[in-house]
Amino acid sequence: MSIGEKLKAARKQKRLTLKEVASVTNLSISYISDIEHGKSLPPIDTLTSLCKALDISMYSFFKEEEPMFLRETTLQGELTELLRDFPDWSPEDKEELIRYLKAKKVVREGES
C-alpha cells in the first residue's frame, strides 16, 4: 500500500473529510488529494503534519504489521492514566484485574 493510500485509509477510518484535514494541517485540499492519489509524494515535514492530524505513526509507513489507526504510545498513555491510582485500589479489584489479564494472555497464546 502506498503512502497516499495509507493516508487516505486512515482519514476514512477516522471519518474525516479532506477539508477537515486541510484545516488542521494548513495544506490545501487539492494537495492532500494529490498525495492520496499518488500524484505527489510529501516531504517528511508534510508527512509528519498529516500523521499528527490523523493520529497515526510515521513508523506505520515503513512497517506493514503495525496498526495505523491508534498509536501504541496513545494506548500506553491511556493505560498509564487508568492505572495511576492502582496503589489505592482494593485488594479484590487488583486481583480481579490480574485474573483478567492472565485470562487474556491465555486466549492470545491460544490464537497463535
PDB file of N, CA and C in Angstrom:
ATOM      1  N   MET A   1       0.849  -1.172   0.000  1.00  0.00           N
ATOM      2  CA  MET A   1       0.000   0.000   0.000  1.00  0.00           C
ATOM      3  C   MET A   1       0.900   1.243   0.000  1.00  0.00           C
ATOM      4  N   SER A   2       0.591   2.211  -0.841  1.00  0.00           N
ATOM      5  CA  SER A   2       1.407   3.423  -0.950  1.00  0.00           C
ATOM      6  C   SER A   2       1.148   4.368   0.226  1.00  0.00           C
ATOM      7  N   ILE A   3       2.010   5.358   0.358  1.00  0.00           N
ATOM      8  CA  ILE A   3       1.843   6.366   1.411  1.00  0.00           C
ATOM      9  C   ILE A   3       0.476   7.037   1.268  1.00  0.00           C
ATOM     10  N   GLY A   4       0.146   7.437   0.061  1.00  0.00           N
ATOM     11  CA  GLY A   4      -1.135   8.098  -0.169  1.00  0.00           C
ATOM     12  C   GLY A   4      -2.321   7.216   0.180  1.00  0.00           C
ATOM     13  N   GLU A   5      -2.231   5.943  -0.199  1.00  0.00           N
ATOM     14  CA  GLU A   5      -3.318   5.011   0.116  1.00  0.00           C
ATOM     15  C   GLU A   5      -3.463   4.826   1.624  1.00  0.00           C
ATOM     16  N   LYS A   6      -2.337   4.766   2.322  1.00  0.00           N
ATOM     17  CA  LYS A   6      -2.393   4.627   3.785  1.00  0.00           C
ATOM     18  C   LYS A   6      -2.982   5.872   4.427  1.00  0.00           C
ATOM     19  N   LEU A   7      -2.582   7.038   3.933  1.00  0.00           N
ATOM     20  CA  LEU A   7      -3.141   8.280   4.475  1.00  0.00           C
ATOM     21  C   LEU A   7      -4.653   8.344   4.242  1.00  0.00           C
ATOM     22  N   LYS A   8      -5.067   7.992   3.044  1.00  0.00           N
ATOM     23  CA  LYS A   8      -6.499   8.020   2.727  1.00  0.00           C
ATOM     24  C   LYS A   8      -7.267   7.023   3.589  1.00  0.00           C
ATOM     25  N   ALA A   9      -6.712   5.831   3.764  1.00  0.00           N
ATOM     26  CA  ALA A   9      -7.375   4.817   4.595  1.00  0.00           C
ATOM     27  C   ALA A   9      -7.513   5.306   6.033  1.00  0.00           C
ATOM     28  N   ALA A  10      -6.468   5.932   6.551  1.00  0.00           N
ATOM     29  CA  ALA A  10      -6.524   6.451   7.921  1.00  0.00           C
ATOM     30  C   ALA A  10      -7.552   7.573   8.032  1.00  0.00           C
ATOM     31  N   ARG A  11      -7.579   8.447   7.041  1.00  0.00           N
ATOM     32  CA  ARG A  11      -8.548   9.549   7.044  1.00  0.00           C
ATOM     33  C   ARG A  11      -9.980   9.015   6.999  1.00  0.00           C
ATOM     34  N   LYS A  12     -10.212   8.042   6.143  1.00  0.00           N
ATOM     35  CA  LYS A  12     -11.547   7.442   6.026  1.00  0.00           C
ATOM     36  C   LYS A  12     -11.933   6.722   7.314  1.00  0.00           C
ATOM     37  N   GLN A  13     -10.964   6.002   7.890  1.00  0.00           N
ATOM     38  CA  GLN A  13     -11.220   5.281   9.142  1.00  0.00           C
ATOM     39  C   GLN A  13     -11.647   6.249  10.247  1.00  0.00           C
ATOM     40  N   LYS A  14     -11.068   7.428  10.237  1.00  0.00           N
ATOM     41  CA  LYS A  14     -11.400   8.431  11.253  1.00  0.00           C
ATOM     42  C   LYS A  14     -12.584   9.296  10.844  1.00  0.00           C
ATOM     43  N   ARG A  15     -13.127   9.007   9.657  1.00  0.00           N
ATOM     44  CA  ARG A  15     -14.299   9.719   9.135  1.00  0.00           C
ATOM     45  C   ARG A  15     -14.058  11.225   9.042  1.00  0.00           C
ATOM     46  N   LEU A  16     -12.875  11.560   8.535  1.00  0.00           N
ATOM     47  CA  LEU A  16     -12.522  12.959   8.323  1.00  0.00           C
ATOM     48  C   LEU A  16     -12.612  13.278   6.837  1.00  0.00           C
ATOM     49  N   THR A  17     -13.007  14.478   6.533  1.00  0.00           N
ATOM     50  CA  THR A  17     -13.033  14.925   5.150  1.00  0.00           C
ATOM     51  C   THR A  17     -11.681  15.534   4.794  1.00  0.00           C
ATOM     52  N   LEU A  18     -11.437  15.669   3.499  1.00  0.00           N
ATOM     53  CA  LEU A  18     -10.220  16.355   3.057  1.00  0.00           C
ATOM     54  C   LEU A  18     -10.185  17.777   3.619  1.00  0.00           C
ATOM     55  N   LYS A  19     -11.327  18.414   3.650  1.00  0.00           N
ATOM     56  CA  LYS A  19     -11.419  19.785   4.159  1.00  0.00           C
ATOM     57  C   LYS A  19     -11.002  19.858   5.632  1.00  0.00           C
ATOM     58  N   GLU A  20     -11.426  18.879   6.417  1.00  0.00           N
ATOM     59  CA  GLU A  20     -11.075  18.879   7.845  1.00  0.00           C
ATOM     60  C   GLU A  20      -9.574  18.677   8.040  1.00  0.00           C
ATOM     61  N   VAL A  21      -8.999  17.763   7.277  1.00  0.00           N
ATOM     62  CA  VAL A  21      -7.552  17.519   7.385  1.00  0.00           C
ATOM     63  C   VAL A  21      -6.788  18.743   6.892  1.00  0.00           C
ATOM     64  N   ALA A  22      -7.264  19.346   5.831  1.00  0.00           N
ATOM     65  CA  ALA A  22      -6.619  20.549   5.299  1.00  0.00           C
ATOM     66  C   ALA A  22      -6.630  21.669   6.337  1.00  0.00           C
ATOM     67  N   SER A  23      -7.731  21.804   7.030  1.00  0.00           N
ATOM     68  CA  SER A  23      -7.861  22.847   8.043  1.00  0.00           C
ATOM     69  C   SER A  23      -6.857  22.653   9.184  1.00  0.00           C
ATOM     70  N   VAL A  24      -6.680  21.426   9.610  1.00  0.00           N
ATOM     71  CA  VAL A  24      -5.769  21.120  10.715  1.00  0.00           C
ATOM     72  C   VAL A  24      -4.305  21.262  10.305  1.00  0.00           C
ATOM     73  N   THR A  25      -4.005  20.879   9.080  1.00  0.00           N
ATOM     74  CA  THR A  25      -2.610  20.846   8.625  1.00  0.00           C
ATOM     75  C   THR A  25      -2.165  22.101   7.892  1.00  0.00           C
ATOM     76  N   ASN A  26      -3.100  22.976   7.559  1.00  0.00           N
ATOM     77  CA  ASN A  26      -2.810  24.171   6.745  1.00  0.00           C
ATOM     78  C   ASN A  26      -2.284  23.796   5.360  1.00  0.00           C
ATOM     79  N   LEU A  27      -2.710  22.648   4.851  1.00  0.00           N
ATOM     80  CA  LEU A  27      -2.391  22.224   3.488  1.00  0.00           C
ATOM     81  C   LEU A  27      -3.658  22.385   2.660  1.00  0.00           C
ATOM     82  N   SER A  28      -3.498  22.499   1.359  1.00  0.00           N
ATOM     83  CA  SER A  28      -4.688  22.639   0.521  1.00  0.00           C
ATOM     84  C   SER A  28      -5.360  21.281   0.319  1.00  0.00           C
ATOM     85  N   ILE A  29      -6.654  21.335   0.105  1.00  0.00           N
ATOM     86  CA  ILE A  29      -7.434  20.130  -0.158  1.00  0.00           C
ATOM     87  C   ILE A  29      -6.878  19.416  -1.389  1.00  0.00           C
ATOM     88  N   SER A  30      -6.574  20.182  -2.432  1.00  0.00           N
ATOM     89  CA  SER A  30      -6.095  19.566  -3.672  1.00  0.00           C
ATOM     90  C   SER A  30      -4.733  18.899  -3.472  1.00  0.00           C
ATOM     91  N   TYR A  31      -3.875  19.505  -2.651  1.00  0.00           N
ATOM     92  CA  TYR A  31      -2.563  18.910  -2.403  1.00  0.00           C
ATOM     93  C   TYR A  31      -2.713  17.587  -1.644  1.00  0.00           C
ATOM     94  N   ILE A  32      -3.560  17.572  -0.623  1.00  0.00           N
ATOM     95  CA  ILE A  32      -3.792  16.333   0.135  1.00  0.00           C
ATOM     96  C   ILE A  32      -4.387  15.268  -0.787  1.00  0.00           C
ATOM     97  N   SER A  33      -5.306  15.666  -1.635  1.00  0.00           N
ATOM     98  CA  SER A  33      -5.898  14.733  -2.591  1.00  0.00           C
ATOM     99  C   SER A  33      -4.830  14.180  -3.539  1.00  0.00           C
ATOM    100  N   ASP A  34      -3.953  15.048  -4.010  1.00  0.00           N
ATOM    101  CA  ASP A  34      -2.855  14.595  -4.886  1.00  0.00           C
ATOM    102  C   ASP A  34      -1.966  13.573  -4.179  1.00  0.00           C
ATOM    103  N   ILE A  35      -1.710  13.797  -2.904  1.00  0.00           N
ATOM    104  CA  ILE A  35      -0.902  12.846  -2.127  1.00  0.00           C
ATOM    105  C   ILE A  35      -1.642  11.514  -2.020  1.00  0.00           C
ATOM    106  N   GLU A  36      -2.929  11.578  -1.668  1.00  0.00           N
ATOM    107  CA  GLU A  36      -3.721  10.356  -1.523  1.00  0.00           C
ATOM    108  C   GLU A  36      -3.820   9.564  -2.829  1.00  0.00           C
ATOM    109  N   HIS A  37      -3.813  10.254  -3.953  1.00  0.00           N
ATOM    110  CA  HIS A  37      -3.927   9.586  -5.250  1.00  0.00           C
ATOM    111  C   HIS A  37      -2.575   9.290  -5.893  1.00  0.00           C
ATOM    112  N   GLY A  38      -1.499   9.510  -5.148  1.00  0.00           N
ATOM    113  CA  GLY A  38      -0.171   9.172  -5.648  1.00  0.00           C
ATOM    114  C   GLY A  38       0.384  10.134  -6.677  1.00  0.00           C
ATOM    115  N   LYS A  39      -0.210  11.310  -6.808  1.00  0.00           N
ATOM    116  CA  LYS A  39       0.273  12.303  -7.766  1.00  0.00           C
ATOM    117  C   LYS A  39       1.384  13.166  -7.177  1.00  0.00           C
ATOM    118  N   SER A  40       1.471  13.178  -5.839  1.00  0.00           N
ATOM    119  CA  SER A  40       2.515  13.924  -5.134  1.00  0.00           C
ATOM    120  C   SER A  40       3.052  13.060  -4.010  1.00  0.00           C
ATOM    121  N   LEU A  41       4.327  13.174  -3.774  1.00  0.00           N
ATOM    122  CA  LEU A  41       4.966  12.493  -2.649  1.00  0.00           C
ATOM    123  C   LEU A  41       5.346  13.567  -1.633  1.00  0.00           C
ATOM    124  N   PRO A  42       4.779  13.512  -0.431  1.00  0.00           N
ATOM    125  CA  PRO A  42       5.010  14.608   0.519  1.00  0.00           C
ATOM    126  C   PRO A  42       6.411  14.562   1.122  1.00  0.00           C
ATOM    127  N   PRO A  43       6.993  15.735   1.365  1.00  0.00           N
ATOM    128  CA  PRO A  43       8.252  15.766   2.115  1.00  0.00           C
ATOM    129  C   PRO A  43       7.992  15.336   3.561  1.00  0.00           C
ATOM    130  N   ILE A  44       9.037  15.016   4.275  1.00  0.00           N
ATOM    131  CA  ILE A  44       8.911  14.492   5.648  1.00  0.00           C
ATOM    132  C   ILE A  44       8.106  15.427   6.547  1.00  0.00           C
ATOM    133  N   ASP A  45       8.349  16.731   6.478  1.00  0.00           N
ATOM    134  CA  ASP A  45       7.617  17.640   7.373  1.00  0.00           C
ATOM    135  C   ASP A  45       6.113  17.644   7.074  1.00  0.00           C
ATOM    136  N   THR A  46       5.747  17.516   5.808  1.00  0.00           N
ATOM    137  CA  THR A  46       4.332  17.432   5.441  1.00  0.00           C
ATOM    138  C   THR A  46       3.731  16.108   5.906  1.00  0.00           C
ATOM    139  N   LEU A  47       4.474  15.019   5.711  1.00  0.00           N
ATOM    140  CA  LEU A  47       4.005  13.712   6.162  1.00  0.00           C
ATOM    141  C   LEU A  47       3.840  13.702   7.679  1.00  0.00           C
ATOM    142  N   THR A  48       4.766  14.336   8.378  1.00  0.00           N
ATOM    143  CA  THR A  48       4.682  14.434   9.836  1.00  0.00           C
ATOM    144  C   THR A  48       3.410  15.172  10.252  1.00  0.00           C
ATOM    145  N   SER A  49       3.122  16.259   9.572  1.00  0.00           N
ATOM    146  CA  SER A  49       1.923  17.040   9.863  1.00  0.00           C
ATOM    147  C   SER A  49       0.655  16.220   9.608  1.00  0.00           C
ATOM    148  N   LEU A  50       0.635  15.490   8.499  1.00  0.00           N
ATOM    149  CA  LEU A  50      -0.526  14.649   8.185  1.00  0.00           C
ATOM    150  C   LEU A  50      -0.691  13.533   9.212  1.00  0.00           C
ATOM    151  N   CYS A  51       0.415  12.914   9.600  1.00  0.00           N
ATOM    152  CA  CYS A  51       0.344  11.839  10.599  1.00  0.00           C
ATOM    153  C   CYS A  51      -0.191  12.354  11.923  1.00  0.00           C
ATOM    154  N   LYS A  52       0.264  13.528  12.308  1.00  0.00           N
ATOM    155  CA  LYS A  52      -0.208  14.116  13.565  1.00  0.00           C
ATOM    156  C   LYS A  52      -1.711  14.398  13.482  1.00  0.00           C
ATOM    157  N   ALA A  53      -2.150  14.950  12.361  1.00  0.00           N
ATOM    158  CA  ALA A  53      -3.569  15.264  12.187  1.00  0.00           C
ATOM    159  C   ALA A  53      -4.438  14.010  12.187  1.00  0.00           C
ATOM    160  N   LEU A  54      -3.888  12.908  11.672  1.00  0.00           N
ATOM    161  CA  LEU A  54      -4.643  11.659  11.576  1.00  0.00           C
ATOM    162  C   LEU A  54      -4.381  10.711  12.750  1.00  0.00           C
ATOM    163  N   ASP A  55      -3.515  11.140  13.655  1.00  0.00           N
ATOM    164  CA  ASP A  55      -3.141  10.336  14.831  1.00  0.00           C
ATOM    165  C   ASP A  55      -2.628   8.960  14.417  1.00  0.00           C
ATOM    166  N   ILE A  56      -1.688   8.967  13.476  1.00  0.00           N
ATOM    167  CA  ILE A  56      -1.038   7.725  13.058  1.00  0.00           C
ATOM    168  C   ILE A  56       0.470   7.899  13.193  1.00  0.00           C
ATOM    169  N   SER A  57       1.146   6.800  13.276  1.00  0.00           N
ATOM    170  CA  SER A  57       2.589   6.799  13.448  1.00  0.00           C
ATOM    171  C   SER A  57       3.306   6.881  12.099  1.00  0.00           C
ATOM    172  N   MET A  58       4.371   7.665  12.046  1.00  0.00           N
ATOM    173  CA  MET A  58       5.210   7.697  10.842  1.00  0.00           C
ATOM    174  C   MET A  58       5.746   6.290  10.573  1.00  0.00           C
ATOM    175  N   TYR A  59       6.016   5.575  11.632  1.00  0.00           N
ATOM    176  CA  TYR A  59       6.569   4.226  11.525  1.00  0.00           C
ATOM    177  C   TYR A  59       5.642   3.305  10.742  1.00  0.00           C
ATOM    178  N   SER A  60       4.354   3.579  10.771  1.00  0.00           N
ATOM    179  CA  SER A  60       3.388   2.719  10.077  1.00  0.00           C
ATOM    180  C   SER A  60       3.604   2.701   8.565  1.00  0.00           C
ATOM    181  N   PHE A  61       4.288   3.684   8.041  1.00  0.00           N
ATOM    182  CA  PHE A  61       4.561   3.707   6.601  1.00  0.00           C
ATOM    183  C   PHE A  61       5.707   2.788   6.216  1.00  0.00           C
ATOM    184  N   PHE A  62       6.462   2.365   7.206  1.00  0.00           N
ATOM    185  CA  PHE A  62       7.637   1.558   6.936  1.00  0.00           C
ATOM    186  C   PHE A  62       7.523   0.141   7.466  1.00  0.00           C
ATOM    187  N   LYS A  63       6.502  -0.119   8.261  1.00  0.00           N
ATOM    188  CA  LYS A  63       6.288  -1.445   8.829  1.00  0.00           C
ATOM    189  C   LYS A  63       4.834  -1.829   8.609  1.00  0.00           C
ATOM    190  N   GLU A  64       4.595  -2.777   7.747  1.00  0.00           N
ATOM    191  CA  GLU A  64       3.239  -3.173   7.368  1.00  0.00           C
ATOM    192  C   GLU A  64       2.393  -3.677   8.533  1.00  0.00           C
ATOM    193  N   GLU A  65       3.000  -4.381   9.478  1.00  0.00           N
ATOM    194  CA  GLU A  65       2.209  -5.051  10.512  1.00  0.00           C
ATOM    195  C   GLU A  65       1.654  -4.109  11.554  1.00  0.00           C
ATOM    196  N   GLU A  66       2.197  -2.916  11.683  1.00  0.00           N
ATOM    197  CA  GLU A  66       1.742  -2.022  12.739  1.00  0.00           C
ATOM    198  C   GLU A  66       0.389  -1.414  12.401  1.00  0.00           C
ATOM    199  N   PRO A  67      -0.574  -1.487  13.316  1.00  0.00           N
ATOM    200  CA  PRO A  67      -1.839  -0.823  13.055  1.00  0.00           C
ATOM    201  C   PRO A  67      -1.629   0.688  12.981  1.00  0.00           C
ATOM    202  N   MET A  68      -2.222   1.330  11.997  1.00  0.00           N
ATOM    203  CA  MET A  68      -2.033   2.760  11.815  1.00  0.00           C
ATOM    204  C   MET A  68      -2.969   3.584  12.682  1.00  0.00           C
ATOM    205  N   PHE A  69      -4.105   3.041  13.030  1.00  0.00           N
ATOM    206  CA  PHE A  69      -5.194   3.886  13.481  1.00  0.00           C
ATOM    207  C   PHE A  69      -5.089   4.332  14.928  1.00  0.00           C
ATOM    208  N   LEU A  70      -4.291   3.667  15.692  1.00  0.00           N
ATOM    209  CA  LEU A  70      -4.024   4.124  17.055  1.00  0.00           C
ATOM    210  C   LEU A  70      -2.545   3.956  17.333  1.00  0.00           C
ATOM    211  N   ARG A  71      -1.929   4.997  17.737  1.00  0.00           N
ATOM    212  CA  ARG A  71      -0.515   4.884  18.061  1.00  0.00           C
ATOM    213  C   ARG A  71      -0.347   4.082  19.339  1.00  0.00           C
ATOM    214  N   GLU A  72       0.672   3.263  19.349  1.00  0.00           N
ATOM    215  CA  GLU A  72       0.955   2.456  20.538  1.00  0.00           C
ATOM    216  C   GLU A  72       1.145   3.357  21.754  1.00  0.00           C
ATOM    217  N   THR A  73       1.788   4.499  21.548  1.00  0.00           N
ATOM    218  CA  THR A  73       2.021   5.402  22.672  1.00  0.00           C
ATOM    219  C   THR A  73       0.717   5.939  23.233  1.00  0.00           C
ATOM    220  N   THR A  74      -0.287   6.115  22.393  1.00  0.00           N
ATOM    221  CA  THR A  74      -1.586   6.569  22.865  1.00  0.00           C
ATOM    222  C   THR A  74      -2.204   5.523  23.779  1.00  0.00           C
ATOM    223  N   LEU A  75      -2.118   4.268  23.371  1.00  0.00           N
ATOM    224  CA  LEU A  75      -2.660   3.187  24.198  1.00  0.00           C
ATOM    225  C   LEU A  75      -1.908   3.063  25.509  1.00  0.00           C
ATOM    226  N   GLN A  76      -0.596   3.182  25.446  1.00  0.00           N
ATOM    227  CA  GLN A  76       0.196   3.096  26.676  1.00  0.00           C
ATOM    228  C   GLN A  76      -0.126   4.247  27.609  1.00  0.00           C
ATOM    229  N   GLY A  77      -0.312   5.436  27.038  1.00  0.00           N
ATOM    230  CA  GLY A  77      -0.675   6.597  27.851  1.00  0.00           C
ATOM    231  C   GLY A  77      -2.027   6.421  28.514  1.00  0.00           C
ATOM    232  N   GLU A  78      -2.967   5.862  27.762  1.00  0.00           N
ATOM    233  CA  GLU A  78      -4.295   5.621  28.319  1.00  0.00           C
ATOM    234  C   GLU A  78      -4.221   4.595  29.446  1.00  0.00           C
ATOM    235  N   LEU A  79      -3.452   3.541  29.233  1.00  0.00           N
ATOM    236  CA  LEU A  79      -3.298   2.522  30.271  1.00  0.00           C
ATOM    237  C   LEU A  79      -2.632   3.113  31.518  1.00  0.00           C
ATOM    238  N   THR A  80      -1.604   3.909  31.313  1.00  0.00           N
ATOM    239  CA  THR A  80      -0.918   4.551  32.438  1.00  0.00           C
ATOM    240  C   THR A  80      -1.891   5.404  33.243  1.00  0.00           C
ATOM    241  N   GLU A  81      -2.720   6.164  32.525  1.00  0.00           N
ATOM    242  CA  GLU A  81      -3.699   7.026  33.204  1.00  0.00           C
ATOM    243  C   GLU A  81      -4.707   6.193  33.998  1.00  0.00           C
ATOM    244  N   LEU A  82      -5.181   5.093  33.386  1.00  0.00           N
ATOM    245  CA  LEU A  82      -6.161   4.247  34.071  1.00  0.00           C
ATOM    246  C   LEU A  82      -5.581   3.579  35.312  1.00  0.00           C
ATOM    247  N   LEU A  83      -4.277   3.306  35.278  1.00  0.00           N
ATOM    248  CA  LEU A  83      -3.640   2.610  36.408  1.00  0.00           C
ATOM    249  C   LEU A  83      -2.973   3.553  37.408  1.00  0.00           C
ATOM    250  N   ARG A  84      -3.111   4.836  37.181  1.00  0.00           N
ATOM    251  CA  ARG A  84      -2.445   5.821  38.040  1.00  0.00           C
ATOM    252  C   ARG A  84      -2.784   5.616  39.528  1.00  0.00           C
ATOM    253  N   ASP A  85      -4.017   5.301  39.807  1.00  0.00           N
ATOM    254  CA  ASP A  85      -4.429   5.136  41.205  1.00  0.00           C
ATOM    255  C   ASP A  85      -4.455   3.665  41.645  1.00  0.00           C
ATOM    256  N   PHE A  86      -3.787   2.803  40.898  1.00  0.00           N
ATOM    257  CA  PHE A  86      -3.756   1.365  41.210  1.00  0.00           C
ATOM    258  C   PHE A  86      -3.340   1.081  42.655  1.00  0.00           C
ATOM    259  N   PRO A  87      -2.343   1.782  43.204  1.00  0.00           N
ATOM    260  CA  PRO A  87      -1.975   1.502  44.601  1.00  0.00           C
ATOM    261  C   PRO A  87      -3.118   1.709  45.594  1.00  0.00           C
ATOM    262  N   ASP A  88      -4.092   2.531  45.224  1.00  0.00           N
ATOM    263  CA  ASP A  88      -5.214   2.798  46.124  1.00  0.00           C
ATOM    264  C   ASP A  88      -6.385   1.836  45.931  1.00  0.00           C
ATOM    265  N   TRP A  89      -6.299   0.966  44.920  1.00  0.00           N
ATOM    266  CA  TRP A  89      -7.378   0.015  44.665  1.00  0.00           C
ATOM    267  C   TRP A  89      -7.492  -0.978  45.823  1.00  0.00           C
ATOM    268  N   SER A  90      -8.678  -1.545  45.959  1.00  0.00           N
ATOM    269  CA  SER A  90      -8.862  -2.593  46.961  1.00  0.00           C
ATOM    270  C   SER A  90      -8.125  -3.848  46.499  1.00  0.00           C
ATOM    271  N   PRO A  91      -7.733  -4.708  47.425  1.00  0.00           N
ATOM    272  CA  PRO A  91      -7.068  -5.952  47.029  1.00  0.00           C
ATOM    273  C   PRO A  91      -7.929  -6.790  46.082  1.00  0.00           C
ATOM    274  N   GLU A  92      -9.234  -6.770  46.274  1.00  0.00           N
ATOM    275  CA  GLU A  92     -10.131  -7.532  45.408  1.00  0.00           C
ATOM    276  C   GLU A  92     -10.086  -7.009  43.975  1.00  0.00           C
ATOM    277  N   ASP A  93     -10.108  -5.679  43.813  1.00  0.00           N
ATOM    278  CA  ASP A  93     -10.052  -5.088  42.470  1.00  0.00           C
ATOM    279  C   ASP A  93      -8.719  -5.386  41.792  1.00  0.00           C
ATOM    280  N   LYS A  94      -7.650  -5.331  42.554  1.00  0.00           N
ATOM    281  CA  LYS A  94      -6.328  -5.652  41.997  1.00  0.00           C
ATOM    282  C   LYS A  94      -6.291  -7.104  41.523  1.00  0.00           C
ATOM    283  N   GLU A  95      -6.809  -8.008  42.348  1.00  0.00           N
ATOM    284  CA  GLU A  95      -6.828  -9.433  41.988  1.00  0.00           C
ATOM    285  C   GLU A  95      -7.703  -9.666  40.756  1.00  0.00           C
ATOM    286  N   GLU A  96      -8.835  -8.972  40.677  1.00  0.00           N
ATOM    287  CA  GLU A  96      -9.724  -9.119  39.528  1.00  0.00           C
ATOM    288  C   GLU A  96      -9.020  -8.695  38.237  1.00  0.00           C
ATOM    289  N   LEU A  97      -8.295  -7.596  38.278  1.00  0.00           N
ATOM    290  CA  LEU A  97      -7.573  -7.138  37.092  1.00  0.00           C
ATOM    291  C   LEU A  97      -6.492  -8.143  36.704  1.00  0.00           C
ATOM    292  N   ILE A  98      -5.763  -8.655  37.662  1.00  0.00           N
ATOM    293  CA  ILE A  98      -4.709  -9.638  37.378  1.00  0.00           C
ATOM    294  C   ILE A  98      -5.312 -10.900  36.764  1.00  0.00           C
ATOM    295  N   ARG A  99      -6.431 -11.381  37.306  1.00  0.00           N
ATOM    296  CA  ARG A  99      -7.095 -12.565  36.745  1.00  0.00           C
ATOM    297  C   ARG A  99      -7.519 -12.313  35.296  1.00  0.00           C
ATOM    298  N   TYR A 100      -8.063 -11.127  35.047  1.00  0.00           N
ATOM    299  CA  TYR A 100      -8.492 -10.786  33.690  1.00  0.00           C
ATOM    300  C   TYR A 100      -7.298 -10.774  32.736  1.00  0.00           C
ATOM    301  N   LEU A 101      -6.218 -10.128  33.120  1.00  0.00           N
ATOM    302  CA  LEU A 101      -5.031 -10.051  32.252  1.00  0.00           C
ATOM    303  C   LEU A 101      -4.435 -11.436  31.998  1.00  0.00           C
ATOM    304  N   LYS A 102      -4.435 -12.294  33.006  1.00  0.00           N
ATOM    305  CA  LYS A 102      -3.931 -13.653  32.817  1.00  0.00           C
ATOM    306  C   LYS A 102      -4.821 -14.425  31.848  1.00  0.00           C
ATOM    307  N   ALA A 103      -6.131 -14.262  31.982  1.00  0.00           N
ATOM    308  CA  ALA A 103      -7.066 -14.949  31.075  1.00  0.00           C
ATOM    309  C   ALA A 103      -6.882 -14.461  29.639  1.00  0.00           C
ATOM    310  N   LYS A 104      -6.692 -13.154  29.450  1.00  0.00           N
ATOM    311  CA  LYS A 104      -6.465 -12.608  28.114  1.00  0.00           C
ATOM    312  C   LYS A 104      -5.171 -13.164  27.522  1.00  0.00           C
ATOM    313  N   LYS A 105      -4.170 -13.329  28.353  1.00  0.00           N
ATOM    314  CA  LYS A 105      -2.897 -13.870  27.878  1.00  0.00           C
ATOM    315  C   LYS A 105      -3.073 -15.311  27.395  1.00  0.00           C
ATOM    316  N   VAL A 106      -3.813 -16.098  28.125  1.00  0.00           N
ATOM    317  CA  VAL A 106      -4.077 -17.478  27.728  1.00  0.00           C
ATOM    318  C   VAL A 106      -4.811 -17.515  26.384  1.00  0.00           C
ATOM    319  N   VAL A 107      -5.796 -16.643  26.225  1.00  0.00           N
ATOM    320  CA  VAL A 107      -6.566 -16.580  24.976  1.00  0.00           C
ATOM    321  C   VAL A 107      -5.642 -16.185  23.823  1.00  0.00           C
ATOM    322  N   ARG A 108      -4.822 -15.162  24.012  1.00  0.00           N
ATOM    323  CA  ARG A 108      -3.910 -14.697  22.954  1.00  0.00           C
ATOM    324  C   ARG A 108      -2.918 -15.781  22.573  1.00  0.00           C
ATOM    325  N   GLU A 109      -2.395 -16.485  23.560  1.00  0.00           N
ATOM    326  CA  GLU A 109      -1.438 -17.552  23.285  1.00  0.00           C
ATOM    327  C   GLU A 109      -2.098 -18.702  22.541  1.00  0.00           C
ATOM    328  N   GLY A 110      -3.376 -18.925  22.816  1.00  0.00           N
ATOM    329  CA  GLY A 110      -4.117 -19.988  22.127  1.00  0.00           C
ATOM    330  C   GLY A 110      -4.405 -19.627  20.675  1.00  0.00           C
ATOM    331  N   GLU A 111      -4.439 -18.336  20.360  1.00  0.00           N
ATOM    332  CA  GLU A 111      -4.712 -17.888  18.992  1.00  0.00           C
ATOM    333  C   GLU A 111      -3.484 -17.987  18.103  1.00  0.00           C
ATOM    334  N   SER A 112      -2.301 -18.032  18.699  1.00  0.00           N
ATOM    335  CA  SER A 112      -1.079 -18.056  17.875  1.00  0.00           C
ATOM    336  C   SER A 112      -0.611 -19.434  17.543  1.00  0.00           C
TER     337      SER A 112
END
